[in-house]
Amino acid sequence: MTDPVTLWHRLAGDTVLLDGFHALKHALRFGAEVPVAVAADRTAALALADELAPDVRDGLAALLTQVPPETYASLVPRPHPTAVAALAVRPSRESNLDKLAATPRTAPVVVLDNPRNLGNAGAVIRLAAGFGATGVVTTGTVDPWHPTVVRGGAGLHFATAVERLEVSELPSGPLFALDPEGDDIRGVKLPDDAVLAFGSERTGLSTALRARADHLLSLPMRPQVSSYNLATSVAMTLYHWSCRGA
């Protein structure tokens, strides 16, 4: 049997870091392939599973290897309070693209147009997974599978399709872009096959995405308030979609 630390170093460059108990828990729930997982305190990690995730407790017990705290700390960029870490196999791009392209869709695709904040991107992926969105697509240079994004998403990248695409490659479907000058979202019914686009935290929608949009929508906002946080905007929009039958 290969030593887990040796295996970790062998796989680290080509896998996804699951940083913390909750990221590992979610990845296992949604079918991630996890070849190695470590904990500085295996007993404490399994106690957490007993309390919070009994559905994956047996899987965790089979995976987790205890390592010294200093060894655990050497494997991650920033130790997590739960002192648990794992490596998972990233879903193939082909598989994610197939999920994004499949029709008819029963839930929207979320597009982050050139996002800049990694934590915000992770929070959006966590939201999208919670609402059952078909996927999250980013444009621009940020890798949506960056370790900081995965940490912010609590491992829920494995619960939805996450990919980076060009604007010209976005999935089919009516594209609704959020913009302060758009129509009030409260007067619009969002279809299940919608593509919901959100601009960069700093610069808003790119020229290319704005030109591609079929509809511009705005969120209700009190006068003199500048903007909402990106994840908040996505949450409000997905909630509006989820209430379409109310």
JSON list of N, CA and C in Angstrom, two decimals, residues 154-233:
[
{"chain": "A", "resi": 154, "resn": "ALA", "atom": "N", "xyz": [-16.88, 25.06, -0.81]},
{"chain": "A", "resi": 154, "resn": "ALA", "atom": "CA", "xyz": [-17.06, 23.95, 0.14]},
{"chain": "A", "resi": 154, "resn": "ALA", "atom": "C", "xyz": [-17.18, 22.60, -0.55]},
{"chain": "A", "resi": 155, "resn": "GLY", "atom": "N", "xyz": [-16.42, 22.43, -1.63]},
{"chain": "A", "resi": 155, "resn": "GLY", "atom": "CA", "xyz": [-16.42, 21.14, -2.32]},
{"chain": "A", "resi": 155, "resn": "GLY", "atom": "C", "xyz": [-17.61, 20.89, -3.21]},
{"chain": "A", "resi": 156, "resn": "LEU", "atom": "N", "xyz": [-18.49, 21.87, -3.37]},
{"chain": "A", "resi": 156, "resn": "LEU", "atom": "CA", "xyz": [-19.72, 21.66, -4.14]},
{"chain": "A", "resi": 156, "resn": "LEU", "atom": "C", "xyz": [-19.53, 21.84, -5.65]},
{"chain": "A", "resi": 157, "resn": "HIS", "atom": "N", "xyz": [-18.28, 22.00, -6.08]},
{"chain": "A", "resi": 157, "resn": "HIS", "atom": "CA", "xyz": [-17.98, 21.93, -7.51]},
{"chain": "A", "resi": 157, "resn": "HIS", "atom": "C", "xyz": [-18.44, 20.59, -8.09]},
{"chain": "A", "resi": 158, "resn": "PHE", "atom": "N", "xyz": [-18.45, 19.56, -7.25]},
{"chain": "A", "resi": 158, "resn": "PHE", "atom": "CA", "xyz": [-18.81, 18.23, -7.73]},
{"chain": "A", "resi": 158, "resn": "PHE", "atom": "C", "xyz": [-20.32, 18.02, -7.81]},
{"chain": "A", "resi": 159, "resn": "ALA", "atom": "N", "xyz": [-21.08, 19.03, -7.38]},
{"chain": "A", "resi": 159, "resn": "ALA", "atom": "CA", "xyz": [-22.54, 18.94, -7.41]},
{"chain": "A", "resi": 159, "resn": "ALA", "atom": "C", "xyz": [-23.14, 19.66, -8.60]},
{"chain": "A", "resi": 160, "resn": "THR", "atom": "N", "xyz": [-22.32, 20.32, -9.41]},
{"chain": "A", "resi": 160, "resn": "THR", "atom": "CA", "xyz": [-22.80, 21.05, -10.58]},
{"chain": "A", "resi": 160, "resn": "THR", "atom": "C", "xyz": [-21.67, 21.10, -11.59]},
{"chain": "A", "resi": 161, "resn": "ALA", "atom": "N", "xyz": [-21.96, 21.49, -12.81]},
{"chain": "A", "resi": 161, "resn": "ALA", "atom": "CA", "xyz": [-20.93, 21.54, -13.86]},
{"chain": "A", "resi": 161, "resn": "ALA", "atom": "C", "xyz": [-20.22, 22.89, -13.83]},
{"chain": "A", "resi": 162, "resn": "VAL", "atom": "N", "xyz": [-18.92, 22.89, -13.61]},
{"chain": "A", "resi": 162, "resn": "VAL", "atom": "CA", "xyz": [-18.15, 24.13, -13.48]},
{"chain": "A", "resi": 162, "resn": "VAL", "atom": "C", "xyz": [-17.07, 24.15, -14.55]},
{"chain": "A", "resi": 163, "resn": "GLU", "atom": "N", "xyz": [-17.13, 25.16, -15.43]},
{"chain": "A", "resi": 163, "resn": "GLU", "atom": "CA", "xyz": [-16.13, 25.27, -16.50]},
{"chain": "A", "resi": 163, "resn": "GLU", "atom": "C", "xyz": [-15.88, 26.73, -16.84]},
{"chain": "A", "resi": 164, "resn": "ARG", "atom": "N", "xyz": [-14.76, 26.96, -17.50]},
{"chain": "A", "resi": 164, "resn": "ARG", "atom": "CA", "xyz": [-14.42, 28.29, -18.03]},
{"chain": "A", "resi": 164, "resn": "ARG", "atom": "C", "xyz": [-14.59, 28.25, -19.56]},
{"chain": "A", "resi": 165, "resn": "LEU", "atom": "N", "xyz": [-15.32, 29.23, -20.11]},
{"chain": "A", "resi": 165, "resn": "LEU", "atom": "CA", "xyz": [-15.60, 29.28, -21.54]},
{"chain": "A", "resi": 165, "resn": "LEU", "atom": "C", "xyz": [-15.45, 30.71, -22.05]},
{"chain": "A", "resi": 166, "resn": "GLU", "atom": "N", "xyz": [-15.35, 30.84, -23.34]},
{"chain": "A", "resi": 166, "resn": "GLU", "atom": "CA", "xyz": [-15.43, 32.14, -23.99]},
{"chain": "A", "resi": 166, "resn": "GLU", "atom": "C", "xyz": [-16.91, 32.52, -24.11]},
{"chain": "A", "resi": 167, "resn": "VAL", "atom": "N", "xyz": [-17.18, 33.82, -24.24]},
{"chain": "A", "resi": 167, "resn": "VAL", "atom": "CA", "xyz": [-18.56, 34.26, -24.39]},
{"chain": "A", "resi": 167, "resn": "VAL", "atom": "C", "xyz": [-19.22, 33.59, -25.59]},
{"chain": "A", "resi": 168, "resn": "SER", "atom": "N", "xyz": [-18.45, 33.41, -26.65]},
{"chain": "A", "resi": 168, "resn": "SER", "atom": "CA", "xyz": [-19.00, 32.79, -27.86]},
{"chain": "A", "resi": 168, "resn": "SER", "atom": "C", "xyz": [-19.34, 31.32, -27.68]},
{"chain": "A", "resi": 169, "resn": "GLU", "atom": "N", "xyz": [-18.84, 30.71, -26.60]},
{"chain": "A", "resi": 169, "resn": "GLU", "atom": "CA", "xyz": [-19.05, 29.29, -26.35]},
{"chain": "A", "resi": 169, "resn": "GLU", "atom": "C", "xyz": [-20.14, 29.00, -25.31]},
{"chain": "A", "resi": 170, "resn": "LEU", "atom": "N", "xyz": [-20.82, 30.04, -24.83]},
{"chain": "A", "resi": 170, "resn": "LEU", "atom": "CA", "xyz": [-21.80, 29.84, -23.77]},
{"chain": "A", "resi": 170, "resn": "LEU", "atom": "C", "xyz": [-22.92, 28.89, -24.21]},
{"chain": "A", "resi": 171, "resn": "PRO", "atom": "N", "xyz": [-23.50, 28.16, -23.26]},
{"chain": "A", "resi": 171, "resn": "PRO", "atom": "CA", "xyz": [-24.58, 27.24, -23.61]},
{"chain": "A", "resi": 171, "resn": "PRO", "atom": "C", "xyz": [-25.76, 27.97, -24.26]},
{"chain": "A", "resi": 172, "resn": "SER", "atom": "N", "xyz": [-26.55, 27.23, -24.99]},
{"chain": "A", "resi": 172, "resn": "SER", "atom": "CA", "xyz": [-27.73, 27.80, -25.63]},
{"chain": "A", "resi": 172, "resn": "SER", "atom": "C", "xyz": [-28.77, 28.16, -24.59]},
{"chain": "A", "resi": 173, "resn": "GLY", "atom": "N", "xyz": [-29.73, 28.96, -25.00]},
{"chain": "A", "resi": 173, "resn": "GLY", "atom": "CA", "xyz": [-30.80, 29.38, -24.10]},
{"chain": "A", "resi": 173, "resn": "GLY", "atom": "C", "xyz": [-30.87, 30.89, -24.02]},
{"chain": "A", "resi": 174, "resn": "PRO", "atom": "N", "xyz": [-32.01, 31.43, -23.64]},
{"chain": "A", "resi": 174, "resn": "PRO", "atom": "CA", "xyz": [-32.14, 32.88, -23.53]},
{"chain": "A", "resi": 174, "resn": "PRO", "atom": "C", "xyz": [-31.21, 33.44, -22.46]},
{"chain": "A", "resi": 175, "resn": "LEU", "atom": "N", "xyz": [-30.42, 34.43, -22.84]},
{"chain": "A", "resi": 175, "resn": "LEU", "atom": "CA", "xyz": [-29.41, 34.97, -21.95]},
{"chain": "A", "resi": 175, "resn": "LEU", "atom": "C", "xyz": [-29.94, 36.23, -21.26]},
{"chain": "A", "resi": 176, "resn": "PHE", "atom": "N", "xyz": [-30.09, 36.14, -19.95]},
{"chain": "A", "resi": 176, "resn": "PHE", "atom": "CA", "xyz": [-30.52, 37.27, -19.13]},
{"chain": "A", "resi": 176, "resn": "PHE", "atom": "C", "xyz": [-29.30, 37.80, -18.38]},
{"chain": "A", "resi": 177, "resn": "ALA", "atom": "N", "xyz": [-28.92, 39.05, -18.65]},
{"chain": "A", "resi": 177, "resn": "ALA", "atom": "CA", "xyz": [-27.75, 39.65, -18.01]},
{"chain": "A", "resi": 177, "resn": "ALA", "atom": "C", "xyz": [-28.20, 40.69, -17.00]},
{"chain": "A", "resi": 178, "resn": "LEU", "atom": "N", "xyz": [-27.59, 40.64, -15.83]},
{"chain": "A", "resi": 178, "resn": "LEU", "atom": "CA", "xyz": [-27.95, 41.58, -14.76]},
{"chain": "A", "resi": 178, "resn": "LEU", "atom": "C", "xyz": [-27.21, 42.89, -14.96]},
{"chain": "A", "resi": 179, "resn": "ASP", "atom": "N", "xyz": [-27.98, 43.99, -14.97]},
{"chain": "A", "resi": 179, "resn": "ASP", "atom": "CA", "xyz": [-27.41, 45.31, -15.23]},
{"chain": "A", "resi": 179, "resn": "ASP", "atom": "C", "xyz": [-28.30, 46.36, -14.57]},
{"chain": "A", "resi": 180, "resn": "PRO", "atom": "N", "xyz": [-27.71, 47.38, -13.95]},
{"chain": "A", "resi": 180, "resn": "PRO", "atom": "CA", "xyz": [-28.52, 48.39, -13.26]},
{"chain": "A", "resi": 180, "resn": "PRO", "atom": "C", "xyz": [-29.54, 49.08, -14.15]},
{"chain": "A", "resi": 181, "resn": "GLU", "atom": "N", "xyz": [-29.28, 49.12, -15.46]},
{"chain": "A", "resi": 181, "resn": "GLU", "atom": "CA", "xyz": [-30.19, 49.80, -16.39]},
{"chain": "A", "resi": 181, "resn": "GLU", "atom": "C", "xyz": [-31.24, 48.85, -16.98]},
{"chain": "A", "resi": 182, "resn": "GLY", "atom": "N", "xyz": [-31.24, 47.60, -16.54]},
{"chain": "A", "resi": 182, "resn": "GLY", "atom": "CA", "xyz": [-32.17, 46.64, -17.11]},
{"chain": "A", "resi": 182, "resn": "GLY", "atom": "C", "xyz": [-33.57, 46.75, -16.54]},
{"chain": "A", "resi": 183, "resn": "ASP", "atom": "N", "xyz": [-34.47, 45.93, -17.06]},
{"chain": "A", "resi": 183, "resn": "ASP", "atom": "CA", "xyz": [-35.84, 45.88, -16.57]},
{"chain": "A", "resi": 183, "resn": "ASP", "atom": "C", "xyz": [-35.88, 45.24, -15.19]},
{"chain": "A", "resi": 184, "resn": "ASP", "atom": "N", "xyz": [-36.79, 45.67, -14.37]},
{"chain": "A", "resi": 184, "resn": "ASP", "atom": "CA", "xyz": [-36.94, 45.13, -13.02]},
{"chain": "A", "resi": 184, "resn": "ASP", "atom": "C", "xyz": [-37.22, 43.63, -13.09]},
{"chain": "A", "resi": 185, "resn": "ILE", "atom": "N", "xyz": [-36.38, 42.84, -12.43]},
{"chain": "A", "resi": 185, "resn": "ILE", "atom": "CA", "xyz": [-36.50, 41.39, -12.50]},
{"chain": "A", "resi": 185, "resn": "ILE", "atom": "C", "xyz": [-37.84, 40.89, -11.98]},
{"chain": "A", "resi": 186, "resn": "ARG", "atom": "N", "xyz": [-38.47, 41.67, -11.11]},
{"chain": "A", "resi": 186, "resn": "ARG", "atom": "CA", "xyz": [-39.74, 41.24, -10.52]},
{"chain": "A", "resi": 186, "resn": "ARG", "atom": "C", "xyz": [-40.87, 41.14, -11.54]},
{"chain": "A", "resi": 187, "resn": "GLY", "atom": "N", "xyz": [-40.68, 41.76, -12.69]},
{"chain": "A", "resi": 187, "resn": "GLY", "atom": "CA", "xyz": [-41.70, 41.69, -13.73]},
{"chain": "A", "resi": 187, "resn": "GLY", "atom": "C", "xyz": [-41.40, 40.66, -14.80]},
{"chain": "A", "resi": 188, "resn": "VAL", "atom": "N", "xyz": [-40.39, 39.84, -14.57]},
{"chain": "A", "resi": 188, "resn": "VAL", "atom": "CA", "xyz": [-39.94, 38.89, -15.59]},
{"chain": "A", "resi": 188, "resn": "VAL", "atom": "C", "xyz": [-39.95, 37.48, -15.02]},
{"chain": "A", "resi": 189, "resn": "LYS", "atom": "N", "xyz": [-40.49, 36.54, -15.80]},
{"chain": "A", "resi": 189, "resn": "LYS", "atom": "CA", "xyz": [-40.44, 35.13, -15.41]},
{"chain": "A", "resi": 189, "resn": "LYS", "atom": "C", "xyz": [-39.23, 34.49, -16.07]},
{"chain": "A", "resi": 190, "resn": "LEU", "atom": "N", "xyz": [-38.34, 33.93, -15.27]},
{"chain": "A", "resi": 190, "resn": "LEU", "atom": "CA", "xyz": [-37.12, 33.31, -15.80]},
{"chain": "A", "resi": 190, "resn": "LEU", "atom": "C", "xyz": [-37.39, 31.84, -16.14]},
{"chain": "A", "resi": 191, "resn": "PRO", "atom": "N", "xyz": [-37.14, 31.45, -17.37]},
{"chain": "A", "resi": 191, "resn": "PRO", "atom": "CA", "xyz": [-37.39, 30.06, -17.76]},
{"chain": "A", "resi": 191, "resn": "PRO", "atom": "C", "xyz": [-36.30, 29.12, -17.23]},
{"chain": "A", "resi": 192, "resn": "ASP", "atom": "N", "xyz": [-36.62, 27.84, -17.23]},
{"chain": "A", "resi": 192, "resn": "ASP", "atom": "CA", "xyz": [-35.67, 26.85, -16.73]},
{"chain": "A", "resi": 192, "resn": "ASP", "atom": "C", "xyz": [-34.40, 26.79, -17.58]},
{"chain": "A", "resi": 193, "resn": "ASP", "atom": "N", "xyz": [-34.50, 27.11, -18.86]},
{"chain": "A", "resi": 193, "resn": "ASP", "atom": "CA", "xyz": [-33.31, 27.03, -19.72]},
{"chain": "A", "resi": 193, "resn": "ASP", "atom": "C", "xyz": [-32.56, 28.36, -19.81]},
{"chain": "A", "resi": 194, "resn": "ALA", "atom": "N", "xyz": [-32.83, 29.26, -18.87]},
{"chain": "A", "resi": 194, "resn": "ALA", "atom": "CA", "xyz": [-32.17, 30.57, -18.90]},
{"chain": "A", "resi": 194, "resn": "ALA", "atom": "C", "xyz": [-30.67, 30.44, -18.67]},
{"chain": "A", "resi": 195, "resn": "VAL", "atom": "N", "xyz": [-29.94, 31.35, -19.27]},
{"chain": "A", "resi": 195, "resn": "VAL", "atom": "CA", "xyz": [-28.53, 31.56, -18.95]},
{"chain": "A", "resi": 195, "resn": "VAL", "atom": "C", "xyz": [-28.47, 32.90, -18.22]},
{"chain": "A", "resi": 196, "resn": "LEU", "atom": "N", "xyz": [-28.04, 32.88, -16.98]},
{"chain": "A", "resi": 196, "resn": "LEU", "atom": "CA", "xyz": [-28.06, 34.07, -16.11]},
{"chain": "A", "resi": 196, "resn": "LEU", "atom": "C", "xyz": [-26.65, 34.60, -15.96]},
{"chain": "A", "resi": 197, "resn": "ALA", "atom": "N", "xyz": [-26.39, 35.80, -16.47]},
{"chain": "A", "resi": 197, "resn": "ALA", "atom": "CA", "xyz": [-25.04, 36.34, -16.52]},
{"chain": "A", "resi": 197, "resn": "ALA", "atom": "C", "xyz": [-24.87, 37.50, -15.55]},
{"chain": "A", "resi": 198, "resn": "PHE", "atom": "N", "xyz": [-23.72, 37.51, -14.88]},
{"chain": "A", "resi": 198, "resn": "PHE", "atom": "CA", "xyz": [-23.40, 38.53, -13.88]},
{"chain": "A", "resi": 198, "resn": "PHE", "atom": "C", "xyz": [-22.02, 39.09, -14.20]},
{"chain": "A", "resi": 199, "resn": "GLY", "atom": "N", "xyz": [-21.92, 40.41, -14.19]},
{"chain": "A", "resi": 199, "resn": "GLY", "atom": "CA", "xyz": [-20.67, 41.06, -14.55]},
{"chain": "A", "resi": 199, "resn": "GLY", "atom": "C", "xyz": [-19.62, 41.02, -13.46]},
{"chain": "A", "resi": 200, "resn": "SER", "atom": "N", "xyz": [-18.43, 41.45, -13.83]},
{"chain": "A", "resi": 200, "resn": "SER", "atom": "CA", "xyz": [-17.31, 41.53, -12.90]},
{"chain": "A", "resi": 200, "resn": "SER", "atom": "C", "xyz": [-17.63, 42.46, -11.74]},
{"chain": "A", "resi": 201, "resn": "GLU", "atom": "N", "xyz": [-17.06, 42.14, -10.57]},
{"chain": "A", "resi": 201, "resn": "GLU", "atom": "CA", "xyz": [-17.28, 42.97, -9.39]},
{"chain": "A", "resi": 201, "resn": "GLU", "atom": "C", "xyz": [-16.83, 44.41, -9.63]},
{"chain": "A", "resi": 202, "resn": "ARG", "atom": "N", "xyz": [-15.85, 44.62, -10.48]},
{"chain": "A", "resi": 202, "resn": "ARG", "atom": "CA", "xyz": [-15.30, 45.96, -10.68]},
{"chain": "A", "resi": 202, "resn": "ARG", "atom": "C", "xyz": [-15.85, 46.67, -11.91]},
{"chain": "A", "resi": 203, "resn": "THR", "atom": "N", "xyz": [-16.00, 45.94, -13.00]},
{"chain": "A", "resi": 203, "resn": "THR", "atom": "CA", "xyz": [-16.30, 46.60, -14.28]},
{"chain": "A", "resi": 203, "resn": "THR", "atom": "C", "xyz": [-17.65, 46.23, -14.86]},
{"chain": "A", "resi": 204, "resn": "GLY", "atom": "N", "xyz": [-18.40, 45.35, -14.22]},
{"chain": "A", "resi": 204, "resn": "GLY", "atom": "CA", "xyz": [-19.70, 44.98, -14.75]},
{"chain": "A", "resi": 204, "resn": "GLY", "atom": "C", "xyz": [-19.59, 44.07, -15.95]},
{"chain": "A", "resi": 205, "resn": "LEU", "atom": "N", "xyz": [-20.61, 44.09, -16.78]},
{"chain": "A", "resi": 205, "resn": "LEU", "atom": "CA", "xyz": [-20.66, 43.22, -17.95]},
{"chain": "A", "resi": 205, "resn": "LEU", "atom": "C", "xyz": [-19.65, 43.65, -19.01]},
{"chain": "A", "resi": 206, "resn": "SER", "atom": "N", "xyz": [-19.01, 42.67, -19.63]},
{"chain": "A", "resi": 206, "resn": "SER", "atom": "CA", "xyz": [-18.11, 42.99, -20.74]},
{"chain": "A", "resi": 206, "resn": "SER", "atom": "C", "xyz": [-18.93, 43.36, -21.97]},
{"chain": "A", "resi": 207, "resn": "THR", "atom": "N", "xyz": [-18.28, 44.04, -22.89]},
{"chain": "A", "resi": 207, "resn": "THR", "atom": "CA", "xyz": [-18.94, 44.43, -24.14]},
{"chain": "A", "resi": 207, "resn": "THR", "atom": "C", "xyz": [-19.44, 43.21, -24.89]},
{"chain": "A", "resi": 208, "resn": "ALA", "atom": "N", "xyz": [-18.64, 42.15, -24.91]},
{"chain": "A", "resi": 208, "resn": "ALA", "atom": "CA", "xyz": [-19.01, 40.94, -25.65]},
{"chain": "A", "resi": 208, "resn": "ALA", "atom": "C", "xyz": [-20.24, 40.29, -25.04]},
{"chain": "A", "resi": 209, "resn": "LEU", "atom": "N", "xyz": [-20.31, 40.22, -23.73]},
{"chain": "A", "resi": 209, "resn": "LEU", "atom": "CA", "xyz": [-21.46, 39.56, -23.12]},
{"chain": "A", "resi": 209, "resn": "LEU", "atom": "C", "xyz": [-22.71, 40.43, -23.25]},
{"chain": "A", "resi": 210, "resn": "ARG", "atom": "N", "xyz": [-22.54, 41.72, -23.08]},
{"chain": "A", "resi": 210, "resn": "ARG", "atom": "CA", "xyz": [-23.69, 42.62, -23.22]},
{"chain": "A", "resi": 210, "resn": "ARG", "atom": "C", "xyz": [-24.30, 42.51, -24.63]},
{"chain": "A", "resi": 211, "resn": "ALA", "atom": "N", "xyz": [-23.44, 42.39, -25.62]},
{"chain": "A", "resi": 211, "resn": "ALA", "atom": "CA", "xyz": [-23.92, 42.28, -26.99]},
{"chain": "A", "resi": 211, "resn": "ALA", "atom": "C", "xyz": [-24.63, 40.94, -27.22]},
{"chain": "A", "resi": 212, "resn": "ARG", "atom": "N", "xyz": [-24.25, 39.92, -26.49]},
{"chain": "A", "resi": 212, "resn": "ARG", "atom": "CA", "xyz": [-24.85, 38.59, -26.64]},
{"chain": "A", "resi": 212, "resn": "ARG", "atom": "C", "xyz": [-26.18, 38.49, -25.88]},
{"chain": "A", "resi": 213, "resn": "ALA", "atom": "N", "xyz": [-26.42, 39.35, -24.92]},
{"chain": "A", "resi": 213, "resn": "ALA", "atom": "CA", "xyz": [-27.58, 39.22, -24.04]},
{"chain": "A", "resi": 213, "resn": "ALA", "atom": "C", "xyz": [-28.89, 39.41, -24.80]},
{"chain": "A", "resi": 214, "resn": "ASP", "atom": "N", "xyz": [-29.87, 38.60, -24.45]},
{"chain": "A", "resi": 214, "resn": "ASP", "atom": "CA", "xyz": [-31.22, 38.76, -25.00]},
{"chain": "A", "resi": 214, "resn": "ASP", "atom": "C", "xyz": [-32.05, 39.72, -24.16]},
{"chain": "A", "resi": 215, "resn": "HIS", "atom": "N", "xyz": [-31.76, 39.80, -22.86]},
{"chain": "A", "resi": 215, "resn": "HIS", "atom": "CA", "xyz": [-32.52, 40.65, -21.94]},
{"chain": "A", "resi": 215, "resn": "HIS", "atom": "C", "xyz": [-31.56, 41.20, -20.89]},
{"chain": "A", "resi": 216, "resn": "LEU", "atom": "N", "xyz": [-31.75, 42.47, -20.53]},
{"chain": "A", "resi": 216, "resn": "LEU", "atom": "CA", "xyz": [-31.04, 43.06, -19.40]},
{"chain": "A", "resi": 216, "resn": "LEU", "atom": "C", "xyz": [-32.02, 43.19, -18.23]},
{"chain": "A", "resi": 217, "resn": "LEU", "atom": "N", "xyz": [-31.62, 42.72, -17.06]},
{"chain": "A", "resi": 217, "resn": "LEU", "atom": "CA", "xyz": [-32.48, 42.75, -15.89]},
{"chain": "A", "resi": 217, "resn": "LEU", "atom": "C", "xyz": [-31.78, 43.47, -14.75]},
{"chain": "A", "resi": 218, "resn": "SER", "atom": "N", "xyz": [-32.56, 44.11, -13.90]},
{"chain": "A", "resi": 218, "resn": "SER", "atom": "CA", "xyz": [-32.00, 44.76, -12.71]},
{"chain": "A", "resi": 218, "resn": "SER", "atom": "C", "xyz": [-32.65, 44.20, -11.46]},
{"chain": "A", "resi": 219, "resn": "LEU", "atom": "N", "xyz": [-31.90, 44.21, -10.37]},
{"chain": "A", "resi": 219, "resn": "LEU", "atom": "CA", "xyz": [-32.41, 43.78, -9.07]},
{"chain": "A", "resi": 219, "resn": "LEU", "atom": "C", "xyz": [-32.95, 44.99, -8.32]},
{"chain": "A", "resi": 220, "resn": "PRO", "atom": "N", "xyz": [-33.99, 44.82, -7.52]},
{"chain": "A", "resi": 220, "resn": "PRO", "atom": "CA", "xyz": [-34.49, 45.96, -6.73]},
{"chain": "A", "resi": 220, "resn": "PRO", "atom": "C", "xyz": [-33.43, 46.43, -5.76]},
{"chain": "A", "resi": 221, "resn": "MET", "atom": "N", "xyz": [-33.26, 47.74, -5.69]},
{"chain": "A", "resi": 221, "resn": "MET", "atom": "CA", "xyz": [-32.20, 48.30, -4.85]},
{"chain": "A", "resi": 221, "resn": "MET", "atom": "C", "xyz": [-32.59, 49.70, -4.40]},
{"chain": "A", "resi": 222, "resn": "ARG", "atom": "N", "xyz": [-32.37, 49.97, -3.17]},
{"chain": "A", "resi": 222, "resn": "ARG", "atom": "CA", "xyz": [-32.66, 51.28, -2.61]},
{"chain": "A", "resi": 222, "resn": "ARG", "atom": "C", "xyz": [-31.81, 52.35, -3.29]},
{"chain": "A", "resi": 223, "resn": "PRO", "atom": "N", "xyz": [-32.38, 53.53, -3.57]},
{"chain": "A", "resi": 223, "resn": "PRO", "atom": "CA", "xyz": [-31.57, 54.60, -4.16]},
{"chain": "A", "resi": 223, "resn": "PRO", "atom": "C", "xyz": [-30.35, 54.92, -3.31]},
{"chain": "A", "resi": 224, "resn": "GLN", "atom": "N", "xyz": [-29.26, 55.23, -3.99]},
{"chain": "A", "resi": 224, "resn": "GLN", "atom": "CA", "xyz": [-27.98, 55.63, -3.40]},
{"chain": "A", "resi": 224, "resn": "GLN", "atom": "C", "xyz": [-27.17, 54.44, -2.87]},
{"chain": "A", "resi": 225, "resn": "VAL", "atom": "N", "xyz": [-27.72, 53.23, -2.97]},
{"chain": "A", "resi": 225, "resn": "VAL", "atom": "CA", "xyz": [-26.91, 52.04, -2.68]},
{"chain": "A", "resi": 225, "resn": "VAL", "atom": "C", "xyz": [-26.23, 51.65, -3.98]},
{"chain": "A", "resi": 226, "resn": "SER", "atom": "N", "xyz": [-24.92, 51.47, -3.95]},
{"chain": "A", "resi": 226, "resn": "SER", "atom": "CA", "xyz": [-24.17, 51.30, -5.19]},
{"chain": "A", "resi": 226, "resn": "SER", "atom": "C", "xyz": [-24.39, 49.95, -5.85]},
{"chain": "A", "resi": 227, "resn": "SER", "atom": "N", "xyz": [-24.31, 48.87, -5.07]},
{"chain": "A", "resi": 227, "resn": "SER", "atom": "CA", "xyz": [-24.39, 47.55, -5.67]},
{"chain": "A", "resi": 227, "resn": "SER", "atom": "C", "xyz": [-24.53, 46.50, -4.59]},
{"chain": "A", "resi": 228, "resn": "TYR", "atom": "N", "xyz": [-24.83, 45.28, -5.03]},
{"chain": "A", "resi": 228, "resn": "TYR", "atom": "CA", "xyz": [-24.82, 44.12, -4.14]},
{"chain": "A", "resi": 228, "resn": "TYR", "atom": "C", "xyz": [-23.53, 43.33, -4.35]},
{"chain": "A", "resi": 229, "resn": "ASN", "atom": "N", "xyz": [-23.16, 42.56, -3.35]},
{"chain": "A", "resi": 229, "resn": "ASN", "atom": "CA", "xyz": [-22.09, 41.58, -3.52]},
{"chain": "A", "resi": 229, "resn": "ASN", "atom": "C", "xyz": [-22.49, 40.60, -4.62]},
{"chain": "A", "resi": 230, "resn": "LEU", "atom": "N", "xyz": [-21.51, 40.09, -5.35]},
{"chain": "A", "resi": 230, "resn": "LEU", "atom": "CA", "xyz": [-21.80, 39.19, -6.47]},
{"chain": "A", "resi": 230, "resn": "LEU", "atom": "C", "xyz": [-22.62, 37.99, -6.04]},
{"chain": "A", "resi": 231, "resn": "ALA", "atom": "N", "xyz": [-22.21, 37.32, -4.97]},
{"chain": "A", "resi": 231, "resn": "ALA", "atom": "CA", "xyz": [-22.94, 36.14, -4.53]},
{"chain": "A", "resi": 231, "resn": "ALA", "atom": "C", "xyz": [-24.37, 36.49, -4.11]},
{"chain": "A", "resi": 232, "resn": "THR", "atom": "N", "xyz": [-24.55, 37.66, -3.52]},
{"chain": "A", "resi": 232, "resn": "THR", "atom": "CA", "xyz": [-25.89, 38.10, -3.14]},
{"chain": "A", "resi": 232, "resn": "THR", "atom": "C", "xyz": [-26.76, 38.29, -4.39]},
{"chain": "A", "resi": 233, "resn": "SER", "atom": "N", "xyz": [-26.20, 38.89, -5.42]},
{"chain": "A", "resi": 233, "resn": "SER", "atom": "CA", "xyz": [-26.95, 39.09, -6.67]},
{"chain": "A", "resi": 233, "resn": "SER", "atom": "C", "xyz": [-27.36, 37.76, -7.28]}
]
